[in-house]
PDB file of C-alpha atoms in Angstrom:
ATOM      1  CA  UNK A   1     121.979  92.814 125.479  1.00  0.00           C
ATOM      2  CA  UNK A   2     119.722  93.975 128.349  1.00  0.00           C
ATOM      3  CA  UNK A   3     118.044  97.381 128.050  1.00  0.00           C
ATOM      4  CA  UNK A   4     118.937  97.348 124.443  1.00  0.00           C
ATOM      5  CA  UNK A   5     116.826  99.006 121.958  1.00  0.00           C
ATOM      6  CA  UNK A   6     117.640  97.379 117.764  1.00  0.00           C
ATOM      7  CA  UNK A   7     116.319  99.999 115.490  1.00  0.00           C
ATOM      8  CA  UNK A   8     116.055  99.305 111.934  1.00  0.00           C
ATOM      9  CA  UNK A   9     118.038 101.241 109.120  1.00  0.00           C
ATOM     10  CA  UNK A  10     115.085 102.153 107.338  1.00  0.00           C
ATOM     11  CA  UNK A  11     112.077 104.167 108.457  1.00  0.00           C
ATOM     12  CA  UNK A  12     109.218 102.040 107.872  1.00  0.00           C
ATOM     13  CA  UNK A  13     106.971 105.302 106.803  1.00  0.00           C
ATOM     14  CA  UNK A  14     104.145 105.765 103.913  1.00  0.00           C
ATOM     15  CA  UNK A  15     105.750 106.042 100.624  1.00  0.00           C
ATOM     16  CA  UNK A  16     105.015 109.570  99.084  1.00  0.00           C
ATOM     17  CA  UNK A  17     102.352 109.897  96.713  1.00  0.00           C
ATOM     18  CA  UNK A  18     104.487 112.152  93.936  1.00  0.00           C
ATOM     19  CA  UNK A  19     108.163 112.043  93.694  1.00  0.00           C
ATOM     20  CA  UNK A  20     109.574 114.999  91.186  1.00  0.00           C
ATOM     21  CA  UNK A  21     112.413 113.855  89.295  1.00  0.00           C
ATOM     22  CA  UNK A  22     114.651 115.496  86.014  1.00  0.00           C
ATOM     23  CA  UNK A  23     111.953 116.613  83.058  1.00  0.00           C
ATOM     24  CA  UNK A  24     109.494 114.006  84.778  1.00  0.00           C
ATOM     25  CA  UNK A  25     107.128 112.994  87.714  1.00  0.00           C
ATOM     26  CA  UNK A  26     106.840 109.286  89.352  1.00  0.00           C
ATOM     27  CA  UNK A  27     103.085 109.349  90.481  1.00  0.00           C
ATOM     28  CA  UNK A  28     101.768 106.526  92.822  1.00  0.00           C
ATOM     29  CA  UNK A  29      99.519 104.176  90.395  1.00  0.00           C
ATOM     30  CA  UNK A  30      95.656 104.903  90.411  1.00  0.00           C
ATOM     31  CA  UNK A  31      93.047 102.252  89.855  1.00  0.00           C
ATOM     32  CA  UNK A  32      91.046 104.001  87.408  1.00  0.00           C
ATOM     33  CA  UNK A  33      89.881 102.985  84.158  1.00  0.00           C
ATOM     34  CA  UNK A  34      91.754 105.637  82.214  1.00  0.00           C
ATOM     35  CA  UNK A  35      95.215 104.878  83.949  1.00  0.00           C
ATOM     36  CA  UNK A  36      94.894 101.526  83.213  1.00  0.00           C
ATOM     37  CA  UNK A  37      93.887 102.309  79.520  1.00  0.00           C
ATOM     38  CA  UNK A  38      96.883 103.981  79.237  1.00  0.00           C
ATOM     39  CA  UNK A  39      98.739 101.469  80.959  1.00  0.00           C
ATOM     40  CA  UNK A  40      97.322  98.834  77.946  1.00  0.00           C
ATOM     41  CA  UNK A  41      98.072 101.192  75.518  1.00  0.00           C
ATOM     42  CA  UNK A  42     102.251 101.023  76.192  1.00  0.00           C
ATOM     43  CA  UNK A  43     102.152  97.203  76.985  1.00  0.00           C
ATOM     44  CA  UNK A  44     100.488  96.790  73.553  1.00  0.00           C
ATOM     45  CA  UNK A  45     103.461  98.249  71.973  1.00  0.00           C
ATOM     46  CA  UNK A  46     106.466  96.410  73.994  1.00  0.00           C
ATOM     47  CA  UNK A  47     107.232  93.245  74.914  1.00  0.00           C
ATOM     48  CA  UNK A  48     108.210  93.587  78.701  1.00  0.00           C
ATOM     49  CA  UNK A  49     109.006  90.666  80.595  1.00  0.00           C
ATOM     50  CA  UNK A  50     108.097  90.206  84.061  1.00  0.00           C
ATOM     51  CA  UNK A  51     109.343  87.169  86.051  1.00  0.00           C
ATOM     52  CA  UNK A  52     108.006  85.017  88.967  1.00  0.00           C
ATOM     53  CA  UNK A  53     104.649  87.751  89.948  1.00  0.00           C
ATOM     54  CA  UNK A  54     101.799  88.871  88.231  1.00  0.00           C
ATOM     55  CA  UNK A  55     103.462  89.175  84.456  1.00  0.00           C
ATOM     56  CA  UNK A  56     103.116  91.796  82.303  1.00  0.00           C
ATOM     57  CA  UNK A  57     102.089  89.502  79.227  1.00  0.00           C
ATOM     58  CA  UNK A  58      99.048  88.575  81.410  1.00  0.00           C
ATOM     59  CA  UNK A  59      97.487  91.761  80.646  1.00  0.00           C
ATOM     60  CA  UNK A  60      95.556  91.152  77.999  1.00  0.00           C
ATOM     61  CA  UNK A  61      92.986  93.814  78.379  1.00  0.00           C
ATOM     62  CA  UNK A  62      92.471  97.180  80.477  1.00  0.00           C
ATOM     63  CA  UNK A  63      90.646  95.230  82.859  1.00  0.00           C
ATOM     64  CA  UNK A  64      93.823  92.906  83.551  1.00  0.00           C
ATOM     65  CA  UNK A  65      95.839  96.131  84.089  1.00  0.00           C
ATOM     66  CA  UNK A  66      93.399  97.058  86.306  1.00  0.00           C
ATOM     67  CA  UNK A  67      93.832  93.863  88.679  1.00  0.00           C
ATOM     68  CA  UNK A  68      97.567  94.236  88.290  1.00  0.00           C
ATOM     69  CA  UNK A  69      97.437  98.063  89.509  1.00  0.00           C
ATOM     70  CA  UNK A  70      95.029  96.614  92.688  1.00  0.00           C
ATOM     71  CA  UNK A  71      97.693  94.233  93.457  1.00  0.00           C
ATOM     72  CA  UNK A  72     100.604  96.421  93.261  1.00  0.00           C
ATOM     73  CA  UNK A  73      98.074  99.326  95.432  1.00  0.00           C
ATOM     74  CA  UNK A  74      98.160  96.045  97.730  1.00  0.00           C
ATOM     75  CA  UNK A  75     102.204  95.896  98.052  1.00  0.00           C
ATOM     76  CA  UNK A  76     102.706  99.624  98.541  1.00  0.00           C
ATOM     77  CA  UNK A  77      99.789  99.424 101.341  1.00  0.00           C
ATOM     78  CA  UNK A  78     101.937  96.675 103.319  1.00  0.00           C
ATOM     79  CA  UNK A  79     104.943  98.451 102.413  1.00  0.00           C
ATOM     80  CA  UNK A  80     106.887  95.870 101.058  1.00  0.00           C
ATOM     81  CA  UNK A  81     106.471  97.114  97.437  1.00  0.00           C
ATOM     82  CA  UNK A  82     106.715 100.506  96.003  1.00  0.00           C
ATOM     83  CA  UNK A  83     105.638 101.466  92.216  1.00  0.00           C
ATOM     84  CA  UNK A  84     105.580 104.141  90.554  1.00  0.00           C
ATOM     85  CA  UNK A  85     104.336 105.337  86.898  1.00  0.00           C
ATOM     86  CA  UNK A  86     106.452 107.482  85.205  1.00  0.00           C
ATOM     87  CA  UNK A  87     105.211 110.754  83.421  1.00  0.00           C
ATOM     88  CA  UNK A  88     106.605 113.020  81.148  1.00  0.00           C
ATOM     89  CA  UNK A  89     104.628 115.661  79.823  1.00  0.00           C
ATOM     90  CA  UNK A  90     102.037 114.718  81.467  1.00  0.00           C
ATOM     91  CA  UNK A  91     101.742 111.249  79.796  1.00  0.00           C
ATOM     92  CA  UNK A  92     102.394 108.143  81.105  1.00  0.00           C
ATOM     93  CA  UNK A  93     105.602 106.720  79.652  1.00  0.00           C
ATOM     94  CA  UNK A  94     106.372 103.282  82.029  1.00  0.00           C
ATOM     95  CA  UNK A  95     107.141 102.318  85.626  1.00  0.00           C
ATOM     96  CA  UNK A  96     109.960 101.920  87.988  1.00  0.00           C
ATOM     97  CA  UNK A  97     110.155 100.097  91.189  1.00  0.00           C
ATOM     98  CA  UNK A  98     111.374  98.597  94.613  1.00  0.00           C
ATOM     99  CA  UNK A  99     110.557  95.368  95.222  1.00  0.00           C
ATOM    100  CA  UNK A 100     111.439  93.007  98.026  1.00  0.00           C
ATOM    101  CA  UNK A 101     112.534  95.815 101.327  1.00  0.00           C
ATOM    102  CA  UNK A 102     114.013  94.844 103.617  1.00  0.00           C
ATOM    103  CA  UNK A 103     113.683  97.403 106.584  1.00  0.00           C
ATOM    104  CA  UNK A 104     115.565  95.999 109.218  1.00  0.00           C
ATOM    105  CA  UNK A 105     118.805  95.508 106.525  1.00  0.00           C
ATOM    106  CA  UNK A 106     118.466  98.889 104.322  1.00  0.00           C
ATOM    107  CA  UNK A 107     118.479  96.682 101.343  1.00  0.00           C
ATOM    108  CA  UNK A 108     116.295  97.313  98.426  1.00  0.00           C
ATOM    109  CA  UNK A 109     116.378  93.858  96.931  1.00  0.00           C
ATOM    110  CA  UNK A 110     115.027  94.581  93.525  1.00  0.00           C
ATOM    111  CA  UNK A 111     114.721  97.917  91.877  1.00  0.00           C
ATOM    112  CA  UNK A 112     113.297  97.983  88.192  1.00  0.00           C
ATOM    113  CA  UNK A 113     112.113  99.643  85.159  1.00  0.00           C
ATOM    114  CA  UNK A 114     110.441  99.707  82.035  1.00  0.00           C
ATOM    115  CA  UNK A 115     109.927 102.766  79.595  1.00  0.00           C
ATOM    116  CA  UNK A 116     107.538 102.487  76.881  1.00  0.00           C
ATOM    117  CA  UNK A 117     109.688 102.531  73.503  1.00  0.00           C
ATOM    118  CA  UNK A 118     108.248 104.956  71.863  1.00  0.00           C
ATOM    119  CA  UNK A 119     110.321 107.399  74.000  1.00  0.00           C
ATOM    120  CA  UNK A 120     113.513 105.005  74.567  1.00  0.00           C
ATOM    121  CA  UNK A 121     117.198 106.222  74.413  1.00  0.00           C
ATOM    122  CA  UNK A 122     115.839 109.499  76.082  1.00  0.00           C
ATOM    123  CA  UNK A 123     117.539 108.833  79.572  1.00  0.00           C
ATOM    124  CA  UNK A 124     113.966 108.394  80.946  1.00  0.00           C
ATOM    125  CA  UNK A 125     114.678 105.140  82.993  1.00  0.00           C
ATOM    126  CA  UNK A 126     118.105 106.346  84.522  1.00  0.00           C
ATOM    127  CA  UNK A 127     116.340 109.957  85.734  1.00  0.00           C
ATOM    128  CA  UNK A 128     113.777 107.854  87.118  1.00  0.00           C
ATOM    129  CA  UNK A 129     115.589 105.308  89.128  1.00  0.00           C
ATOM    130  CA  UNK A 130     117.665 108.399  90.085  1.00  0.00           C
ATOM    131  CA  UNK A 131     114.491 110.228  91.433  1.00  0.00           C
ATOM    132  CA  UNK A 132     113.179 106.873  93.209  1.00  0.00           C
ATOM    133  CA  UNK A 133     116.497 105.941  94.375  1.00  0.00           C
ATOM    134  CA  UNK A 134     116.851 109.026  95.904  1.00  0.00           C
ATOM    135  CA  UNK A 135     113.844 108.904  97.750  1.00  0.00           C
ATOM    136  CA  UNK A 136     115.163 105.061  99.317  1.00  0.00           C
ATOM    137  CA  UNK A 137     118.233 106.960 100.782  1.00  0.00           C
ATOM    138  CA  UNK A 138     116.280 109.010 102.373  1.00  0.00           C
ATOM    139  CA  UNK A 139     113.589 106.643 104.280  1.00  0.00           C
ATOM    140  CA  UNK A 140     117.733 105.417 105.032  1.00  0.00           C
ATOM    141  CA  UNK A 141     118.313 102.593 102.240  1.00  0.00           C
ATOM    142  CA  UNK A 142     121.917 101.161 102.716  1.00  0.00           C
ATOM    143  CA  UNK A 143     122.127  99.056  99.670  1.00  0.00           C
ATOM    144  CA  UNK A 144     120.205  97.994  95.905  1.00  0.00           C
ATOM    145  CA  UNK A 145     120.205  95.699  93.865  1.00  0.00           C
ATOM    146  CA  UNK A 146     119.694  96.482  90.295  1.00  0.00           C
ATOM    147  CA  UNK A 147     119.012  93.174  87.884  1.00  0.00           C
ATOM    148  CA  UNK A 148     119.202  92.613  84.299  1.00  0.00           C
ATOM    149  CA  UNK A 149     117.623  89.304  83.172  1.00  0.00           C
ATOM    150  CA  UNK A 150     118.739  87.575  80.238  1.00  0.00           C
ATOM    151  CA  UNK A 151     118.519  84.296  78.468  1.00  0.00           C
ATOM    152  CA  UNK A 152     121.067  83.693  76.409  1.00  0.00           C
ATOM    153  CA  UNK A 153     124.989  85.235  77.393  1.00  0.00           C
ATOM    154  CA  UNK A 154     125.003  86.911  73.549  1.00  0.00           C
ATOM    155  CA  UNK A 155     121.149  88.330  73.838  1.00  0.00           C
ATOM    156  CA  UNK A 156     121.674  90.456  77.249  1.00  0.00           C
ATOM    157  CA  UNK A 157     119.703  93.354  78.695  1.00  0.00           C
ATOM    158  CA  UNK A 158     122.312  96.452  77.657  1.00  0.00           C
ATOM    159  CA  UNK A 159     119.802  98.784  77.520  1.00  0.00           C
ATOM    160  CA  UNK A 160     119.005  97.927  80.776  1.00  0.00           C
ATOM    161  CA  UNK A 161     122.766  97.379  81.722  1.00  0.00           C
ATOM    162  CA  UNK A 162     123.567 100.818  80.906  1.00  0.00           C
ATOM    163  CA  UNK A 163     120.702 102.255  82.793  1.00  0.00           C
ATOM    164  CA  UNK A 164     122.713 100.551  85.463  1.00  0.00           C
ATOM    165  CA  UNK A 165     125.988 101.891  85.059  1.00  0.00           C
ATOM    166  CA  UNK A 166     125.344 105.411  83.804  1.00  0.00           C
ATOM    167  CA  UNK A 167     122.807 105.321  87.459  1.00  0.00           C
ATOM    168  CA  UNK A 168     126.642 104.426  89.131  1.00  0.00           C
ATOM    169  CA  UNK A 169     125.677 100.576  90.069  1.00  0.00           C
ATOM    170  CA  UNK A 170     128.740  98.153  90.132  1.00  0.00           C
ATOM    171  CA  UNK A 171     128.096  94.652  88.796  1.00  0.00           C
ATOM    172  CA  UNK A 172     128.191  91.900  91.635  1.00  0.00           C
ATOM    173  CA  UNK A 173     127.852  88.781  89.591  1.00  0.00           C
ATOM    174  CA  UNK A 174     125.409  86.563  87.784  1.00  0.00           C
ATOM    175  CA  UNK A 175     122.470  85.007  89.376  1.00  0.00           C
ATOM    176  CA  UNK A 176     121.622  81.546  87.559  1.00  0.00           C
ATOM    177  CA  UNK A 177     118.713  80.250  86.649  1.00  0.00           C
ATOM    178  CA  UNK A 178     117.143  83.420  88.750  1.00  0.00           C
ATOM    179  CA  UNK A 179     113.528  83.621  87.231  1.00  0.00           C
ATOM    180  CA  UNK A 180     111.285  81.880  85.135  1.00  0.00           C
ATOM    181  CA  UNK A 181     109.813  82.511  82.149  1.00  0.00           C
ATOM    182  CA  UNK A 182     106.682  80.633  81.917  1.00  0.00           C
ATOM    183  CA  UNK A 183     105.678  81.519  78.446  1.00  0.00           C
ATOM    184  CA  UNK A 184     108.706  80.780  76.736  1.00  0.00           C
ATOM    185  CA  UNK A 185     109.096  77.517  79.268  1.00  0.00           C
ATOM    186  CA  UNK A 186     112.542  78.669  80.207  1.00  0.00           C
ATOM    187  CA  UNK A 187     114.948  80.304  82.895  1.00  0.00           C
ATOM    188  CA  UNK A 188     116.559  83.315  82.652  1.00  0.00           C
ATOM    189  CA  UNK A 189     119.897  84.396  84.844  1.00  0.00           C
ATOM    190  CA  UNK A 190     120.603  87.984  86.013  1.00  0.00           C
ATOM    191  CA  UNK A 191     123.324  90.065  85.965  1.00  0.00           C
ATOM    192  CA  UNK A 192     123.553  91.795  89.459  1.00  0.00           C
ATOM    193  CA  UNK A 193     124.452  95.202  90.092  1.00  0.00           C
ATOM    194  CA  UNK A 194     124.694  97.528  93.566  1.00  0.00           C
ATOM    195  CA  UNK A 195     124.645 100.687  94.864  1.00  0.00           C
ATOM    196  CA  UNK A 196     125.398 101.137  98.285  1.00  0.00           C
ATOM    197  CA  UNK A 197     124.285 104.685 100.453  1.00  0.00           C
ATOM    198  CA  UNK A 198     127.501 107.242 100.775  1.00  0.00           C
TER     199      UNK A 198
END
């Protein structure tokens, strides 16, 4: 249409640097040597799985956690990524992210999670994708998706899963074969979930 001006749903605009949340903080991660110590220091006592990018059981040292936070630094720079630690008390506890915007849609196309064990079952993960998802509204987010990986239908994700429902996300379906898991040599499929903007 002539003279016709598209403008996208979401503001493409720096992500902030602190977000405050319910008894915690989401900081923006810092390549230092001590935040990726501490970074080591959780991974060393989970087992998170992360599919497809730079995995989580690749860190085999601070150094490694180092390179991942430099990539993810990279992500957040081209906007296309945003990550956050998560901090309670001052210490760092885990992450939570959007992955994959799309700016022109609204749609988050991967928002995700991990809290270090330790402090599990303490509604850390569902105050924090309530902070971060609050923040996505905002810069004018019209839809996310939520995903729970899993690899067999009787071993699922529920922590994860109700993270997702107690956060008010509605399940969409099941993605198969969604994401690999190249040190077990296998594929995982996803339960979906979405939350659309009011």
């Amino acid at each position: 249409m002539r003279g016709s001006l598209y403008v996208p749903y979401m503001r493409k605009k720096p992500f902030k640097e602190i977000i405050i949340g319910d008894g915690l903080e989401l900081r923006r991660p810092v390549a230092s040597r001590t935040h990726s110590a501490a970074m080591f220091d959780v991974l060393q006592r989970n087992d998170f799985f992360y599919p497809w990018r730079f995995s989580l059981r690749d860190c085999k040292s601070p150094d490694d956690c180092l390179r991942l936070i430099i990539a993810r630094l990279a992500g957040i720079h081209a906007m296309t990524d945003d990550f956050y630690d998560i901090f309670v008390d001052n210490k760092y506890v885990g992450e939570v992210y959007a992955r994959d915007i799309n700016y022109k849609t609204g749609r988050i196309g991967n928002l995700g999670y991990f809290v270090d064990k330790d402090v599990a079952g303490c509604g850390i993960a569902s105050r924090a994708v309530s902070a971060l998802e609050s923040e996505l509204w905002t810069m004018g987010a019209r839809e996310i998706i939520l995903s729970c990986h899993f690899f067999d239908k009787n071993d699922r994700n529920w922590a994860s899963e109700k993270v997702a429902a107690k956060c008010g996300y509605e399940f969409i379906g099941i993605r198969k074969r969604a994401i690999y898991d190249k040190f077990g040599d296998r594929w995982a499929d996803e339960n979906q979930f979405m939350k659309k903007s009011r």
